Amino acid sequence: GSGDVELNAEKFYNMIAVDERSMADFNAKSAYSIEIIQNYLKKIAELEEKEQKILLAQLITLESGWGNIEGLELPEPEETEETEAPPEIPGAEETAPQEEEPFDPASRWKTELFEPETPVFDTDYTMNDYDSVADLLKAAAGFEQIIVTYPYTYRPATEETKAYFDADTSAGLELYLSYRLITQTEESSN
């Protein structure tokens, strides 16, 4: 309601990294995350095959391995001029004025972006599987979007425990049973 924000890696990271303090926080974070994923999936579905393959390869590959992705044109690394450091003057750091950075109230929640230990999607999918999922990806833009949330209770942090989600396994099995029955019925009719 207060305008548009262009999503980038840092803004997305900041959104998902902030701890939820209430169900309202959790619901807002969930709604934003779902909307982002839905829009991203739609964009992937609309891409031409070459761009789609490159993007999918990026999603399942660590950034350090992107140089091996066929067709991906990486920007040339910026060359920095190395200059000689000025000679050290004893006691100079004591008298040099320190530039003070402005206070950022959100700084306590932010951390520097870094390459994670796993790719964006940690999966056993490989690009060799692309042909088997390409039609499904293209069709995703036309699917009716249904959001199914696994039943749980949010347990806020206490002095003794961290916040956690308590899954309701019985309700979860019942929720997904209708999808399993559809699949079993379709398989038995073939």
Short mmCIF file of C-alpha atoms in Angstrom, two decimals:
data_model
loop_
_atom_site.label_atom_id
_atom_site.label_comp_id
_atom_site.label_asym_id
_atom_site.label_seq_id
_atom_site.Cartn_x
_atom_site.Cartn_y
_atom_site.Cartn_z
CA GLY A 1 0.00 0.00 0.00
CA SER A 2 2.94 2.37 0.32
CA GLY A 3 4.35 1.86 -3.17
CA ASP A 4 6.31 -0.60 -5.26
CA VAL A 5 9.62 -2.11 -4.25
CA GLU A 6 11.91 -3.76 -6.77
CA LEU A 7 12.97 -7.12 -5.41
CA ASN A 8 16.65 -7.96 -5.31
CA ALA A 9 18.73 -10.53 -3.44
CA GLU A 10 19.52 -8.25 -0.51
CA LYS A 11 15.91 -7.15 0.03
CA PHE A 12 14.66 -10.73 -0.23
CA TYR A 13 17.32 -11.94 2.20
CA ASN A 14 16.44 -9.17 4.67
CA MET A 15 12.77 -10.12 4.48
CA ILE A 16 13.25 -13.82 5.09
CA ALA A 17 16.05 -13.43 7.67
CA VAL A 18 14.06 -11.32 10.13
CA ASP A 19 12.68 -13.38 13.02
CA GLU A 20 8.92 -13.49 13.37
CA ARG A 21 7.68 -12.23 16.73
CA SER A 22 3.99 -13.06 16.23
CA MET A 23 1.57 -14.92 13.98
CA ALA A 24 0.89 -11.60 12.20
CA ASP A 25 4.62 -11.33 11.36
CA PHE A 26 4.69 -14.93 10.19
CA ASN A 27 1.54 -14.53 8.06
CA ALA A 28 2.88 -11.36 6.42
CA LYS A 29 6.22 -13.02 5.68
CA SER A 30 4.43 -16.08 4.27
CA ALA A 31 2.16 -13.98 2.06
CA TYR A 32 5.10 -12.03 0.62
CA SER A 33 7.15 -15.19 0.07
CA ILE A 34 4.27 -16.98 -1.68
CA GLU A 35 3.59 -13.99 -3.92
CA ILE A 36 7.27 -13.75 -4.85
CA ILE A 37 7.47 -17.48 -5.66
CA GLN A 38 4.26 -17.36 -7.73
CA ASN A 39 5.51 -14.40 -9.76
CA TYR A 40 8.94 -15.95 -10.19
CA LEU A 41 7.43 -19.22 -11.42
CA LYS A 42 5.27 -17.28 -13.89
CA LYS A 43 8.37 -15.44 -15.19
CA ILE A 44 10.24 -18.73 -15.59
CA ALA A 45 7.30 -20.20 -17.51
CA GLU A 46 7.29 -17.25 -19.92
CA LEU A 47 11.02 -17.44 -20.74
CA GLU A 48 12.34 -18.83 -24.02
CA GLU A 49 13.92 -22.27 -23.70
CA LYS A 50 17.52 -21.01 -23.77
CA GLU A 51 16.93 -18.43 -21.01
CA GLN A 52 14.89 -20.94 -19.04
CA LYS A 53 17.73 -23.48 -19.10
CA ILE A 54 20.27 -20.88 -18.00
CA LEU A 55 18.10 -19.66 -15.14
CA LEU A 56 17.34 -23.19 -13.93
CA ALA A 57 21.03 -24.05 -14.08
CA GLN A 58 21.77 -20.97 -11.95
CA LEU A 59 19.13 -22.01 -9.40
CA ILE A 60 20.65 -25.47 -8.91
CA THR A 61 24.32 -24.42 -9.11
CA LEU A 62 26.42 -22.50 -6.60
CA GLU A 63 27.31 -19.05 -7.90
CA SER A 64 30.98 -20.02 -7.91
CA GLY A 65 30.12 -22.65 -10.57
CA TRP A 66 28.12 -20.36 -12.88
CA GLY A 67 31.12 -20.02 -15.19
CA ASN A 68 30.42 -23.61 -16.32
CA ILE A 69 26.84 -22.89 -17.42
CA GLU A 70 26.58 -23.05 -21.19
CA GLY A 71 25.26 -19.81 -22.70
CA LEU A 72 25.53 -17.74 -19.53
CA GLU A 73 27.44 -14.55 -20.15
CA LEU A 74 29.00 -13.41 -16.91
CA PRO A 75 30.19 -9.82 -16.58
CA GLU A 76 33.92 -9.37 -16.64
CA PRO A 77 35.32 -8.91 -13.15
CA GLU A 78 36.07 -5.28 -12.44
CA GLU A 79 39.74 -4.52 -12.43
CA THR A 80 40.88 -2.52 -9.49
CA GLU A 81 43.98 -0.43 -9.56
CA GLU A 82 46.36 -1.41 -6.87
CA THR A 83 47.97 1.58 -5.31
CA GLU A 84 50.79 1.62 -2.88
CA ALA A 85 49.75 2.23 0.65
CA PRO A 86 51.13 5.48 2.05
CA PRO A 87 53.98 5.00 4.47
CA GLU A 88 52.82 4.46 8.01
CA ILE A 89 53.29 7.36 10.34
CA PRO A 90 53.64 6.30 13.96
CA GLY A 91 50.61 7.46 15.97
CA ALA A 92 48.70 8.54 12.82
CA GLU A 93 45.70 6.36 13.52
CA GLU A 94 45.28 8.04 16.91
CA THR A 95 44.97 11.52 15.45
CA ALA A 96 43.20 10.74 12.16
CA PRO A 97 39.54 11.79 12.28
CA GLN A 98 37.19 8.81 12.24
CA GLU A 99 34.30 9.08 9.82
CA GLU A 100 31.17 8.11 11.70
CA GLU A 101 28.55 6.13 9.80
CA PRO A 102 24.93 7.17 10.26
CA PHE A 103 22.93 5.01 12.65
CA ASP A 104 20.82 2.37 10.90
CA PRO A 105 18.18 0.99 13.30
CA ALA A 106 17.80 -2.16 11.18
CA SER A 107 21.53 -2.94 11.29
CA ARG A 108 21.14 -5.36 14.17
CA TRP A 109 18.96 -7.58 11.96
CA LYS A 110 21.07 -7.35 8.83
CA THR A 111 24.07 -9.41 7.88
CA GLU A 112 26.26 -9.18 4.83
CA LEU A 113 25.17 -11.31 1.90
CA PHE A 114 27.34 -14.35 1.33
CA GLU A 115 27.30 -17.40 -0.88
CA PRO A 116 25.44 -20.15 0.96
CA GLU A 117 26.77 -23.68 1.19
CA THR A 118 23.99 -24.96 -1.08
CA PRO A 119 22.43 -23.60 -4.29
CA VAL A 120 19.09 -21.76 -4.25
CA PHE A 121 17.35 -25.09 -4.85
CA ASP A 122 19.06 -28.00 -3.16
CA THR A 123 17.71 -30.80 -5.31
CA ASP A 124 18.64 -34.01 -7.07
CA TYR A 125 17.28 -32.48 -10.31
CA THR A 126 19.96 -32.00 -12.95
CA MET A 127 19.89 -30.22 -16.28
CA ASN A 128 19.78 -33.68 -17.90
CA ASP A 129 16.18 -33.81 -16.59
CA TYR A 130 15.19 -30.56 -18.33
CA ASP A 131 13.37 -32.18 -21.26
CA SER A 132 11.15 -34.15 -18.89
CA VAL A 133 10.00 -30.99 -17.05
CA ALA A 134 10.09 -28.33 -19.80
CA ASP A 135 6.42 -28.70 -20.78
CA LEU A 136 5.36 -28.63 -17.14
CA LEU A 137 7.32 -25.39 -16.60
CA LYS A 138 5.75 -23.76 -19.67
CA ALA A 139 2.27 -24.81 -18.50
CA ALA A 140 2.79 -23.39 -15.00
CA ALA A 141 1.71 -19.92 -16.17
CA GLY A 142 -1.73 -21.32 -16.99
CA PHE A 143 -2.27 -23.35 -13.82
CA GLU A 144 -4.79 -22.31 -11.21
CA GLN A 145 -2.71 -21.37 -8.18
CA ILE A 146 -3.80 -23.11 -5.00
CA ILE A 147 -1.98 -22.51 -1.74
CA VAL A 148 -1.93 -25.47 0.62
CA THR A 149 -0.46 -24.86 4.05
CA TYR A 150 0.54 -27.77 6.20
CA PRO A 151 -1.37 -27.61 9.50
CA TYR A 152 0.76 -26.40 12.39
CA THR A 153 0.75 -24.34 15.55
CA TYR A 154 3.32 -21.58 15.97
CA ARG A 155 4.98 -21.77 19.36
CA PRO A 156 6.63 -18.43 20.22
CA ALA A 157 9.96 -18.35 22.03
CA THR A 158 10.04 -18.54 25.79
CA GLU A 159 12.88 -18.14 28.21
CA GLU A 160 13.53 -21.90 27.99
CA THR A 161 12.90 -22.58 24.27
CA LYS A 162 13.31 -21.02 20.86
CA ALA A 163 10.27 -20.33 18.68
CA TYR A 164 9.19 -23.33 16.58
CA PHE A 165 6.38 -24.78 14.49
CA ASP A 166 4.53 -27.75 15.91
CA ALA A 167 3.25 -29.76 12.92
CA ASP A 168 -0.13 -31.48 13.21
CA THR A 169 0.72 -34.73 11.42
CA SER A 170 -2.79 -36.22 11.63
CA ALA A 171 -4.38 -33.12 10.11
CA GLY A 172 -1.59 -33.01 7.50
CA LEU A 173 -2.22 -36.59 6.39
CA GLU A 174 -5.94 -35.86 6.13
CA LEU A 175 -5.29 -32.63 4.19
CA TYR A 176 -3.13 -34.37 1.57
CA LEU A 177 -5.23 -37.55 1.40
CA SER A 178 -7.49 -36.09 -1.29
CA TYR A 179 -4.45 -35.48 -3.53
CA ARG A 180 -3.20 -39.01 -2.96
CA LEU A 181 -6.61 -40.50 -3.78
CA ILE A 182 -6.77 -38.57 -7.05
CA THR A 183 -3.33 -39.85 -8.03
CA GLN A 184 -4.13 -43.43 -7.01
CA THR A 185 -7.42 -43.32 -8.93
CA GLU A 186 -5.70 -41.98 -12.05
CA GLU A 187 -2.93 -44.61 -11.82
CA SER A 188 -5.40 -47.48 -11.41
CA SER A 189 -7.51 -46.34 -14.39
CA ASN A 190 -4.46 -46.36 -16.72
#
